[in-house]
PDB file of C-alpha atoms in Angstrom:
ATOM      1  CA  MET A  13       5.650  19.993   6.187  1.00 86.00           C
ATOM      2  CA  THR A  14       4.423  16.509   7.170  1.00 93.00           C
ATOM      3  CA  PRO A  15       6.234  13.466   5.971  1.00 95.00           C
ATOM      4  CA  LYS A  16       3.183  12.510   3.889  1.00 96.00           C
ATOM      5  CA  SER A  17       3.091  16.022   2.139  1.00 96.00           C
ATOM      6  CA  VAL A  18       6.933  15.715   1.483  1.00 96.00           C
ATOM      7  CA  VAL A  19       6.426  12.256  -0.127  1.00 97.00           C
ATOM      8  CA  ASN A  20       3.385  13.545  -2.133  1.00 97.00           C
ATOM      9  CA  SER A  21       5.670  16.286  -3.533  1.00 96.00           C
ATOM     10  CA  MET A  22       8.597  13.892  -4.221  1.00 96.00           C
ATOM     11  CA  GLU A  23       6.227  11.544  -6.202  1.00 97.00           C
ATOM     12  CA  GLN A  24       5.333  14.491  -8.376  1.00 96.00           C
ATOM     13  CA  SER A  25       8.881  15.704  -8.869  1.00 96.00           C
ATOM     14  CA  ILE A  26      10.663  12.249  -9.222  1.00 96.00           C
ATOM     15  CA  GLY A  27       8.006  10.285 -10.952  1.00 96.00           C
ATOM     16  CA  LEU A  28       8.072   6.698 -12.183  1.00 96.00           C
ATOM     17  CA  LEU A  29      11.181   7.187 -14.167  1.00 96.00           C
ATOM     18  CA  GLY A  30      13.130   9.497 -11.811  1.00 96.00           C
ATOM     19  CA  ARG A  31      16.961   8.610 -11.563  1.00 96.00           C
ATOM     20  CA  PRO A  32      18.536   7.768  -8.288  1.00 95.00           C
ATOM     21  CA  ARG A  33      19.431  10.621  -5.915  1.00 95.00           C
ATOM     22  CA  GLN A  34      20.038  10.825  -2.139  1.00 94.00           C
ATOM     23  CA  LEU A  35      16.922  10.936   0.061  1.00 95.00           C
ATOM     24  CA  ARG A  36      18.367  13.691   1.976  1.00 94.00           C
ATOM     25  CA  ASP A  37      18.826  15.890  -1.155  1.00 95.00           C
ATOM     26  CA  ALA A  38      15.305  15.021  -2.467  1.00 96.00           C
ATOM     27  CA  ILE A  39      13.759  16.139   0.962  1.00 96.00           C
ATOM     28  CA  GLU A  40      15.743  19.260   1.143  1.00 95.00           C
ATOM     29  CA  GLN A  41      14.791  20.246  -2.504  1.00 95.00           C
ATOM     30  CA  ILE A  42      11.092  19.825  -1.501  1.00 95.00           C
ATOM     31  CA  LEU A  43      11.454  22.022   1.561  1.00 95.00           C
ATOM     32  CA  LEU A  44      13.303  24.743  -0.421  1.00 95.00           C
ATOM     33  CA  GLU A  45      10.548  24.620  -3.064  1.00 94.00           C
ATOM     34  CA  ALA A  46       8.093  25.112  -0.262  1.00 92.00           C
ATOM     35  CA  GLY A  47       9.657  28.412   0.719  1.00 93.00           C
ATOM     36  CA  LEU A  48      12.024  27.394   3.562  1.00 92.00           C
ATOM     37  CA  ASN A  49      15.420  29.109   3.574  1.00 94.00           C
ATOM     38  CA  ALA A  50      18.590  26.926   3.282  1.00 93.00           C
ATOM     39  CA  ALA A  51      19.468  26.868   6.886  1.00 92.00           C
ATOM     40  CA  SER A  52      15.837  25.901   8.047  1.00 92.00           C
ATOM     41  CA  ALA A  53      15.581  23.325   5.225  1.00 92.00           C
ATOM     42  CA  ALA A  54      18.797  21.703   6.158  1.00 90.00           C
ATOM     43  CA  GLU A  55      17.882  21.500   9.811  1.00 91.00           C
ATOM     44  CA  LEU A  56      14.433  20.044   9.088  1.00 93.00           C
ATOM     45  CA  VAL A  57      15.731  17.292   6.881  1.00 94.00           C
ATOM     46  CA  SER A  58      17.298  15.461   9.867  1.00 88.00           C
ATOM     47  CA  SER A  59      13.950  15.274  11.702  1.00 91.00           C
ATOM     48  CA  LEU A  60      12.023  14.226   8.629  1.00 94.00           C
ATOM     49  CA  ARG A  61      14.388  11.746   7.005  1.00 93.00           C
ATOM     50  CA  ALA A  62      13.329   8.660   8.976  1.00 93.00           C
ATOM     51  CA  LYS A  63       9.625   9.359   8.800  1.00 95.00           C
ATOM     52  CA  VAL A  64       9.764  10.100   4.990  1.00 96.00           C
ATOM     53  CA  LYS A  65      11.664   6.764   4.447  1.00 94.00           C
ATOM     54  CA  SER A  66       9.061   4.906   6.473  1.00 95.00           C
ATOM     55  CA  GLU A  67       6.199   6.619   4.362  1.00 96.00           C
ATOM     56  CA  ILE A  68       7.728   5.595   1.095  1.00 96.00           C
ATOM     57  CA  ALA A  69       8.287   2.086   2.327  1.00 94.00           C
ATOM     58  CA  GLN A  70       4.690   1.837   3.513  1.00 95.00           C
ATOM     59  CA  ARG A  71       3.400   3.175   0.190  1.00 96.00           C
ATOM     60  CA  GLN A  72       5.557   0.569  -1.710  1.00 94.00           C
ATOM     61  CA  ALA A  73       4.396  -2.349   0.472  1.00 94.00           C
ATOM     62  CA  GLU A  74       0.778  -1.302   0.018  1.00 92.00           C
ATOM     63  CA  SER A  75       1.016  -0.995  -3.646  1.00 92.00           C
ATOM     64  CA  GLU A  76       2.604  -4.456  -3.948  1.00 89.00           C
ATOM     65  CA  ARG A  77       0.072  -5.928  -1.700  1.00 87.00           C
ATOM     66  CA  LEU A  78      -2.713  -4.680  -3.882  1.00 85.00           C
ATOM     67  CA  GLY A  79      -0.931  -5.589  -7.161  1.00 86.00           C
ATOM     68  CA  GLY A  80      -0.361  -1.923  -8.180  1.00 90.00           C
ATOM     69  CA  ILE A  81       2.581   0.299  -8.856  1.00 94.00           C
ATOM     70  CA  SER A  82       4.437   2.457  -6.290  1.00 95.00           C
ATOM     71  CA  THR A  83       5.801   5.775  -7.618  1.00 96.00           C
ATOM     72  CA  LEU A  84       9.019   5.590  -5.604  1.00 96.00           C
ATOM     73  CA  HIS A  85      11.438   3.007  -4.441  1.00 95.00           C
ATOM     74  CA  LEU A  86      14.270   3.103  -1.838  1.00 93.00           C
ATOM     75  CA  ARG A  87      17.579   1.547  -1.910  1.00 87.00           C
ATOM     76  CA  ASP A  88      19.615   1.446   1.408  1.00 73.00           C
ATOM     77  CA  ASN A  89      23.263   1.248   0.751  1.00 67.00           C
ATOM     78  CA  GLY A  90      24.429   3.161   3.833  1.00 63.00           C
ATOM     79  CA  ASP A  91      23.071   6.369   2.366  1.00 69.00           C
ATOM     80  CA  ASP A  92      19.400   6.099   1.502  1.00 91.00           C
ATOM     81  CA  ILE A  93      18.797   6.495  -2.332  1.00 94.00           C
ATOM     82  CA  VAL A  94      15.396   7.119  -3.800  1.00 96.00           C
ATOM     83  CA  PHE A  95      14.272   6.700  -7.405  1.00 97.00           C
ATOM     84  CA  GLY A  96      11.286   6.131  -9.601  1.00 97.00           C
ATOM     85  CA  SER A  97      10.076   2.495  -9.426  1.00 96.00           C
ATOM     86  CA  LEU A  98      10.367   2.078 -13.188  1.00 96.00           C
ATOM     87  CA  CYS A  99      13.755   3.539 -13.582  1.00 96.00           C
ATOM     88  CA  ILE A 100      15.861   1.099 -15.629  1.00 94.00           C
ATOM     89  CA  PHE A 101      19.331   0.272 -14.318  1.00 94.00           C
ATOM     90  CA  GLU A 102      22.276  -1.161 -16.392  1.00 92.00           C
ATOM     91  CA  ASN A 103      22.376  -4.310 -14.063  1.00 92.00           C
ATOM     92  CA  ASP A 104      18.559  -5.061 -14.390  1.00 93.00           C
ATOM     93  CA  SER A 105      17.938  -8.371 -15.940  1.00 94.00           C
ATOM     94  CA  ALA A 106      16.475  -8.422 -19.398  1.00 92.00           C
ATOM     95  CA  GLN A 107      13.052  -9.621 -17.877  1.00 91.00           C
ATOM     96  CA  ILE A 108      13.013  -6.712 -15.329  1.00 92.00           C
ATOM     97  CA  LYS A 109      13.835  -4.271 -18.009  1.00 92.00           C
ATOM     98  CA  GLU A 110      10.984  -5.550 -20.136  1.00 91.00           C
ATOM     99  CA  SER A 111       8.590  -5.465 -17.236  1.00 92.00           C
ATOM    100  CA  LYS A 112       9.447  -1.848 -16.400  1.00 94.00           C
ATOM    101  CA  LYS A 113       8.895  -0.799 -20.034  1.00 94.00           C
ATOM    102  CA  ASN A 114       5.553  -2.551 -20.177  1.00 95.00           C
ATOM    103  CA  ARG A 115       4.355  -1.118 -16.925  1.00 95.00           C
ATOM    104  CA  LEU A 116       4.866   2.417 -18.377  1.00 94.00           C
ATOM    105  CA  GLN A 117       1.791   1.425 -20.541  1.00 96.00           C
ATOM    106  CA  VAL A 118      -0.456   0.713 -17.532  1.00 96.00           C
ATOM    107  CA  SER A 119      -2.383   3.986 -17.912  1.00 95.00           C
ATOM    108  CA  ALA A 120      -3.128   3.303 -21.708  1.00 96.00           C
ATOM    109  CA  ILE A 121      -4.303  -0.337 -20.741  1.00 97.00           C
ATOM    110  CA  HIS A 122      -6.482   0.891 -17.978  1.00 97.00           C
ATOM    111  CA  SER A 123      -8.091   3.391 -20.549  1.00 96.00           C
ATOM    112  CA  GLY A 124      -8.557   0.263 -22.736  1.00 96.00           C
ATOM    113  CA  ILE A 125     -10.275  -1.629 -20.022  1.00 97.00           C
ATOM    114  CA  ARG A 126     -12.533   1.373 -19.116  1.00 96.00           C
ATOM    115  CA  SER A 127     -13.598   1.755 -22.754  1.00 95.00           C
ATOM    116  CA  LEU A 128     -15.089  -1.734 -22.988  1.00 96.00           C
ATOM    117  CA  ASP A 129     -18.816  -2.318 -23.033  1.00 94.00           C
ATOM    118  CA  PHE A 130     -20.643  -4.709 -20.484  1.00 92.00           C
ATOM    119  CA  SER A 131     -20.518  -7.649 -22.831  1.00 91.00           C
ATOM    120  CA  LYS A 132     -16.844  -7.288 -23.622  1.00 95.00           C
ATOM    121  CA  PHE A 133     -16.010  -6.853 -19.993  1.00 96.00           C
ATOM    122  CA  GLU A 134     -17.389 -10.283 -19.403  1.00 93.00           C
ATOM    123  CA  ARG A 135     -15.229 -11.751 -22.192  1.00 95.00           C
ATOM    124  CA  PHE A 136     -12.421  -9.752 -20.561  1.00 97.00           C
ATOM    125  CA  GLY A 137     -12.784 -11.695 -17.413  1.00 96.00           C
ATOM    126  CA  ARG A 138     -12.703 -14.988 -19.314  1.00 95.00           C
ATOM    127  CA  SER A 139      -9.543 -13.895 -21.116  1.00 96.00           C
ATOM    128  CA  VAL A 140      -7.730 -12.993 -17.832  1.00 96.00           C
ATOM    129  CA  LEU A 141      -8.523 -16.595 -16.657  1.00 94.00           C
ATOM    130  CA  ARG A 142      -6.763 -17.761 -19.831  1.00 93.00           C
ATOM    131  CA  GLU A 143      -3.793 -15.689 -18.850  1.00 93.00           C
ATOM    132  CA  LEU A 144      -3.894 -17.352 -15.510  1.00 90.00           C
ATOM    133  CA  GLY A 145      -3.618 -20.668 -17.167  1.00 87.00           C
ATOM    134  CA  ALA A 146      -7.252 -21.760 -16.986  1.00 88.00           C
ATOM    135  CA  SER A 147      -8.520 -24.233 -19.550  1.00 79.00           C
ATOM    136  CA  GLU A 148     -11.931 -24.103 -21.045  1.00 81.00           C
ATOM    137  CA  ALA A 149     -12.381 -20.568 -19.758  1.00 89.00           C
ATOM    138  CA  LYS A 150     -15.935 -19.446 -20.728  1.00 90.00           C
ATOM    139  CA  VAL A 151     -18.535 -16.687 -20.205  1.00 90.00           C
ATOM    140  CA  THR A 152     -21.831 -18.085 -18.649  1.00 84.00           C
ATOM    141  CA  PRO A 153     -24.555 -18.358 -21.275  1.00 75.00           C
ATOM    142  CA  HIS A 154     -27.061 -16.456 -19.177  1.00 62.00           C
ATOM    143  CA  ALA A 155     -24.760 -13.800 -17.435  1.00 47.00           C
ATOM    144  CA  GLY A 156     -26.444 -12.201 -14.502  1.00 47.00           C
ATOM    145  CA  ASP A 157     -28.884 -14.900 -13.496  1.00 49.00           C
ATOM    146  CA  GLN A 158     -26.898 -16.059 -10.486  1.00 60.00           C
ATOM    147  CA  GLY A 159     -24.236 -13.364 -10.458  1.00 70.00           C
ATOM    148  CA  ILE A 160     -21.513 -15.531 -12.032  1.00 82.00           C
ATOM    149  CA  ASP A 161     -20.225 -14.144 -15.332  1.00 89.00           C
ATOM    150  CA  PHE A 162     -17.145 -16.357 -16.315  1.00 91.00           C
ATOM    151  CA  TYR A 163     -15.469 -19.465 -15.214  1.00 89.00           C
ATOM    152  CA  GLY A 164     -12.765 -22.051 -15.931  1.00 89.00           C
ATOM    153  CA  ASP A 165     -10.412 -24.506 -14.305  1.00 86.00           C
ATOM    154  CA  ILE A 166      -6.718 -24.881 -13.689  1.00 83.00           C
ATOM    155  CA  THR A 167      -4.619 -27.913 -12.462  1.00 75.00           C
ATOM    156  CA  ALA A 168      -1.678 -27.989 -10.303  1.00 65.00           C
ATOM    157  CA  GLY A 169       0.201 -29.706 -13.258  1.00 58.00           C
ATOM    158  CA  SER A 170      -0.381 -26.947 -15.703  1.00 62.00           C
ATOM    159  CA  LEU A 171       0.849 -24.347 -13.144  1.00 58.00           C
ATOM    160  CA  VAL A 172       4.226 -26.208 -12.763  1.00 56.00           C
ATOM    161  CA  GLY A 173       4.437 -27.495 -16.376  1.00 58.00           C
ATOM    162  CA  ALA A 174       4.393 -31.194 -15.210  1.00 55.00           C
ATOM    163  CA  ASP A 175       4.368 -33.906 -17.890  1.00 63.00           C
ATOM    164  CA  PRO A 176       0.808 -35.321 -17.621  1.00 61.00           C
ATOM    165  CA  ALA A 177       2.100 -38.783 -18.513  1.00 60.00           C
ATOM    166  CA  ILE A 178       4.362 -38.906 -15.502  1.00 62.00           C
ATOM    167  CA  LEU A 179       2.650 -36.694 -12.927  1.00 62.00           C
ATOM    168  CA  ARG A 180      -1.022 -37.569 -13.538  1.00 60.00           C
ATOM    169  CA  LEU A 181      -1.944 -36.827  -9.959  1.00 64.00           C
ATOM    170  CA  MET A 182      -0.946 -33.157 -10.384  1.00 58.00           C
ATOM    171  CA  HIS A 183      -3.288 -32.930 -13.499  1.00 58.00           C
ATOM    172  CA  GLU A 184      -6.150 -34.461 -11.673  1.00 65.00           C
ATOM    173  CA  THR A 185      -5.761 -31.867  -8.945  1.00 69.00           C
ATOM    174  CA  LYS A 186      -8.137 -29.214 -10.238  1.00 76.00           C
ATOM    175  CA  MET A 187      -9.078 -25.828  -9.086  1.00 81.00           C
ATOM    176  CA  ILE A 188     -12.281 -24.108 -10.348  1.00 85.00           C
ATOM    177  CA  LEU A 189     -12.141 -20.514 -11.075  1.00 89.00           C
ATOM    178  CA  VAL A 190     -15.373 -18.497 -11.060  1.00 89.00           C
ATOM    179  CA  GLY A 191     -15.807 -14.770 -11.439  1.00 91.00           C
ATOM    180  CA  GLN A 192     -18.045 -11.875 -11.577  1.00 92.00           C
ATOM    181  CA  ALA A 193     -17.522  -8.925 -13.920  1.00 94.00           C
ATOM    182  CA  LYS A 194     -18.683  -5.508 -12.815  1.00 95.00           C
ATOM    183  CA  HIS A 195     -18.042  -2.896 -15.477  1.00 96.00           C
ATOM    184  CA  TYR A 196     -18.509   0.291 -13.571  1.00 95.00           C
ATOM    185  CA  PRO A 197     -15.433   2.479 -14.455  1.00 95.00           C
ATOM    186  CA  ASP A 198     -16.706   5.563 -12.458  1.00 93.00           C
ATOM    187  CA  ARG A 199     -18.373   3.686  -9.498  1.00 93.00           C
ATOM    188  CA  MET A 200     -17.069   2.108  -6.336  1.00 95.00           C
ATOM    189  CA  ILE A 201     -18.032  -1.527  -5.755  1.00 95.00           C
ATOM    190  CA  GLY A 202     -19.497  -1.903  -2.341  1.00 96.00           C
ATOM    191  CA  PRO A 203     -19.898  -5.050  -0.089  1.00 95.00           C
ATOM    192  CA  ALA A 204     -23.380  -6.012  -1.504  1.00 92.00           C
ATOM    193  CA  VAL A 205     -21.602  -7.165  -4.604  1.00 91.00           C
ATOM    194  CA  VAL A 206     -19.307  -9.600  -2.476  1.00 92.00           C
ATOM    195  CA  ARG A 207     -22.321 -10.899  -0.691  1.00 90.00           C
ATOM    196  CA  GLU A 208     -24.056 -11.520  -3.969  1.00 86.00           C
ATOM    197  CA  LEU A 209     -21.164 -13.598  -5.385  1.00 86.00           C
ATOM    198  CA  VAL A 210     -20.761 -15.597  -2.059  1.00 86.00           C
ATOM    199  CA  GLY A 211     -24.589 -16.367  -2.332  1.00 83.00           C
ATOM    200  CA  ALA A 212     -24.277 -17.410  -5.998  1.00 77.00           C
ATOM    201  CA  LEU A 213     -21.480 -19.853  -5.246  1.00 78.00           C
ATOM    202  CA  SER A 214     -23.392 -21.310  -2.272  1.00 76.00           C
ATOM    203  CA  LEU A 215     -26.366 -22.034  -4.640  1.00 71.00           C
ATOM    204  CA  SER A 216     -24.058 -23.680  -7.220  1.00 68.00           C
ATOM    205  CA  ARG A 217     -22.338 -25.831  -4.575  1.00 68.00           C
ATOM    206  CA  THR A 218     -25.630 -27.162  -3.279  1.00 64.00           C
ATOM    207  CA  TYR A 219     -27.471 -27.426  -6.629  1.00 60.00           C
ATOM    208  CA  THR A 220     -29.949 -24.940  -5.443  1.00 59.00           C
ATOM    209  CA  PHE A 221     -30.709 -22.758  -8.553  1.00 55.00           C
ATOM    210  CA  SER A 222     -32.108 -19.371  -8.457  1.00 52.00           C
ATOM    211  CA  LYS A 223     -34.243 -19.523 -11.752  1.00 54.00           C
ATOM    212  CA  ASN A 224     -36.035 -22.406 -13.514  1.00 54.00           C
ATOM    213  CA  ASN A 225     -33.584 -25.042 -12.082  1.00 52.00           C
ATOM    214  CA  ILE A 226     -30.989 -23.844 -14.513  1.00 50.00           C
ATOM    215  CA  ASP A 227     -27.285 -24.704 -13.505  1.00 53.00           C
ATOM    216  CA  LEU A 228     -25.188 -21.983 -15.254  1.00 50.00           C
ATOM    217  CA  LEU A 229     -22.092 -23.770 -14.091  1.00 55.00           C
ATOM    218  CA  ASN A 230     -22.989 -27.330 -15.268  1.00 58.00           C
ATOM    219  CA  ASP A 231     -20.077 -27.448 -17.619  1.00 58.00           C
ATOM    220  CA  VAL A 232     -17.505 -26.732 -14.872  1.00 56.00           C
ATOM    221  CA  GLN A 233     -19.116 -29.331 -12.506  1.00 60.00           C
ATOM    222  CA  ILE A 234     -18.872 -27.571  -9.167  1.00 60.00           C
ATOM    223  CA  ARG A 235     -19.203 -30.148  -6.213  1.00 59.00           C
ATOM    224  CA  PRO A 236     -19.714 -29.501  -2.584  1.00 59.00           C
ATOM    225  CA  PHE A 237     -16.070 -30.209  -1.956  1.00 62.00           C
ATOM    226  CA  SER A 238     -14.513 -28.804  -5.191  1.00 65.00           C
ATOM    227  CA  PRO A 239     -11.494 -26.500  -4.465  1.00 78.00           C
ATOM    228  CA  MET A 240     -12.588 -23.250  -5.926  1.00 81.00           C
ATOM    229  CA  LEU A 241     -11.188 -19.642  -6.330  1.00 87.00           C
ATOM    230  CA  ALA A 242     -13.677 -16.860  -6.633  1.00 91.00           C
ATOM    231  CA  LEU A 243     -12.783 -13.586  -8.319  1.00 94.00           C
ATOM    232  CA  ILE A 244     -14.505 -10.160  -8.711  1.00 95.00           C
ATOM    233  CA  PHE A 245     -13.188  -7.983 -11.417  1.00 97.00           C
ATOM    234  CA  THR A 246     -14.338  -4.353 -11.836  1.00 97.00           C
ATOM    235  CA  SER A 247     -13.177  -1.722 -14.343  1.00 97.00           C
ATOM    236  CA  GLY A 248     -13.586   0.838 -11.413  1.00 96.00           C
ATOM    237  CA  ASP A 249     -12.507   0.249  -7.739  1.00 96.00           C
ATOM    238  CA  PHE A 250     -13.714  -1.232  -4.484  1.00 96.00           C
ATOM    239  CA  THR A 251     -14.688   0.424  -1.184  1.00 96.00           C
ATOM    240  CA  LYS A 252     -12.581  -0.539   1.828  1.00 94.00           C
ATOM    241  CA  GLY A 253     -15.790  -2.302   3.104  1.00 96.00           C
ATOM    242  CA  ALA A 254     -15.867  -4.515   0.046  1.00 96.00           C
ATOM    243  CA  ARG A 255     -12.262  -5.296   0.087  1.00 95.00           C
ATOM    244  CA  TYR A 256     -12.435  -6.139   3.751  1.00 95.00           C
ATOM    245  CA  LEU A 257     -15.409  -8.529   3.219  1.00 95.00           C
ATOM    246  CA  ALA A 258     -13.744 -10.133   0.099  1.00 94.00           C
ATOM    247  CA  HIS A 259     -10.747 -10.867   2.178  1.00 93.00           C
ATOM    248  CA  ARG A 260     -12.810 -12.285   4.964  1.00 93.00           C
ATOM    249  CA  ALA A 261     -14.751 -14.516   2.499  1.00 92.00           C
ATOM    250  CA  GLY A 262     -11.599 -15.654   0.684  1.00 91.00           C
ATOM    251  CA  LEU A 263     -12.526 -13.926  -2.634  1.00 93.00           C
ATOM    252  CA  VAL A 264     -10.026 -12.083  -4.830  1.00 93.00           C
ATOM    253  CA  ALA A 265     -11.101  -8.567  -5.746  1.00 95.00           C
ATOM    254  CA  PHE A 266      -9.275  -6.897  -8.616  1.00 95.00           C
ATOM    255  CA  SER A 267      -9.827  -3.321  -9.607  1.00 96.00           C
ATOM    256  CA  GLY A 268      -9.378  -1.861 -13.069  1.00 96.00           C
ATOM    257  CA  TRP A 269      -6.019  -0.531 -12.257  1.00 95.00           C
ATOM    258  CA  GLN A 270      -4.813  -3.759 -10.761  1.00 95.00           C
ATOM    259  CA  LEU A 271      -5.962  -5.623 -13.767  1.00 96.00           C
ATOM    260  CA  ALA A 272      -4.118  -3.172 -15.982  1.00 97.00           C
ATOM    261  CA  VAL A 273      -0.870  -3.825 -14.033  1.00 96.00           C
ATOM    262  CA  PHE A 274      -1.391  -7.568 -14.359  1.00 95.00           C
ATOM    263  CA  LEU A 275      -1.971  -7.313 -18.212  1.00 97.00           C
ATOM    264  CA  ALA A 276       1.109  -5.010 -18.524  1.00 96.00           C
ATOM    265  CA  ASP A 277       3.254  -7.733 -16.844  1.00 94.00           C
ATOM    266  CA  LYS A 278       1.929 -10.222 -19.255  1.00 93.00           C
ATOM    267  CA  GLY A 279       2.503  -7.772 -22.225  1.00 95.00           C
ATOM    268  CA  VAL A 280      -1.204  -8.158 -23.171  1.00 96.00           C
ATOM    269  CA  GLY A 281      -2.141  -5.525 -25.820  1.00 96.00           C
ATOM    270  CA  LEU A 282       1.415  -4.274 -26.164  1.00 96.00           C
ATOM    271  CA  ILE A 283       3.465  -4.097 -29.322  1.00 94.00           C
ATOM    272  CA  GLU A 284       7.021  -3.101 -29.941  1.00 89.00           C
ATOM    273  CA  LYS A 285       7.209   0.234 -31.680  1.00 86.00           C
ATOM    274  CA  HIS A 286      10.331   2.509 -32.069  1.00 81.00           C
ATOM    275  CA  GLY A 287      12.283   0.402 -29.447  1.00 79.00           C
ATOM    276  CA  SER A 288       9.610   0.642 -26.780  1.00 84.00           C
ATOM    277  CA  SER A 289       6.330  -1.105 -25.779  1.00 89.00           C
ATOM    278  CA  GLN A 290       3.204   0.670 -26.920  1.00 94.00           C
ATOM    279  CA  PHE A 291      -0.505  -0.199 -26.142  1.00 96.00           C
ATOM    280  CA  ASP A 292      -2.325  -1.141 -29.357  1.00 95.00           C
ATOM    281  CA  LEU A 293      -6.027  -1.246 -29.176  1.00 93.00           C
ATOM    282  CA  ALA A 294      -6.309  -3.788 -32.153  1.00 94.00           C
ATOM    283  CA  ALA A 295      -3.938  -6.178 -30.256  1.00 96.00           C
ATOM    284  CA  PHE A 296      -6.016  -5.834 -27.114  1.00 96.00           C
ATOM    285  CA  GLU A 297      -9.176  -6.576 -29.084  1.00 94.00           C
ATOM    286  CA  ALA A 298      -7.661  -9.702 -30.688  1.00 95.00           C
ATOM    287  CA  TRP A 299      -6.733 -10.842 -27.118  1.00 96.00           C
ATOM    288  CA  LEU A 300     -10.455 -10.519 -26.087  1.00 94.00           C
ATOM    289  CA  ALA A 301     -11.620 -12.627 -29.019  1.00 88.00           C
TER     290      ALA A 301
END
C-alpha cells in the first residue's frame, strides 16, 4: 500500500472524533485489514511510518491554508500519536471545546448554504461581511450589472476594538469590502469569474460604468486609491486555475465548504440542544435577514 492509500483508510477508520492512538498501531491495523499477515504488516510499518506522518501533516497544512477541516491530527511526544481533529481532550480550553463541537455541524451548515436560492445567496454574502465586522454591509441594488453583488467597509479601529474618541485615526483607516456571489452548488467556478470581478472593480475605481452611467457602488465611495479587499463566494467550489488566478490578483475566493467552516466557528445557525450544538434552519434564516 502507498502512504496516501494508508492515510485514506485511516481517515475512514479514525474519523473526525477518533481517540488518540499510536501511529504505528494505526498503520499496522490498516495493513492487516488489507490482507497482509502479521509478520509482513509489522515489517512494512517501519518503512511507511515517516511517509504516512508526512502525508497527514501535508493534508492538515493544506486544509488549514484553505480554511477547511483536516480529518486527522498528529501529536509528536516521542512516539507519534494520531487522532481525529475534532476529538475533545480534557485539557482543551472552553473555547476550543466549543469550536470542536460547532465544527461537527459543518456538513449541516454546508447543506443549508447549498439550499439557498440566488437572491438569498447574495444576502448571504452581505451577512458574512457583517460577521467579518463590516458596517453598512449591503446587497447591490442591481446585482449582476457589473459583477459586484455585495459590499461594505471595515475600519482598523473596529477590528481591534479601539475607542473612537481616543484612536480616531484607526477609525478613519477604512478598508472597503466588495464581493461577488456565485450560487452554483454543483458547478466548479473557473478563471473567467475571477477576471469578471477584476474588471468590475477596475470600472468602479475609474468611474467607468458598464451600463447607463450607473455607479452601483456609489454608497461605498470607491476611490482610485481606496484600500479594498475583493471576495468571491460560491456555494460550490473553484477550479485550481480560478484559485491560482484569484491568488495572483489578490482576491479572496471561498468555497461553500470553507464558508460553512467559517460560520461554524462563528456559531452561525447553531443552537444548543441536549448538551451539543445543532444546526437550526430557522436560526440560519434569521441570520440572513
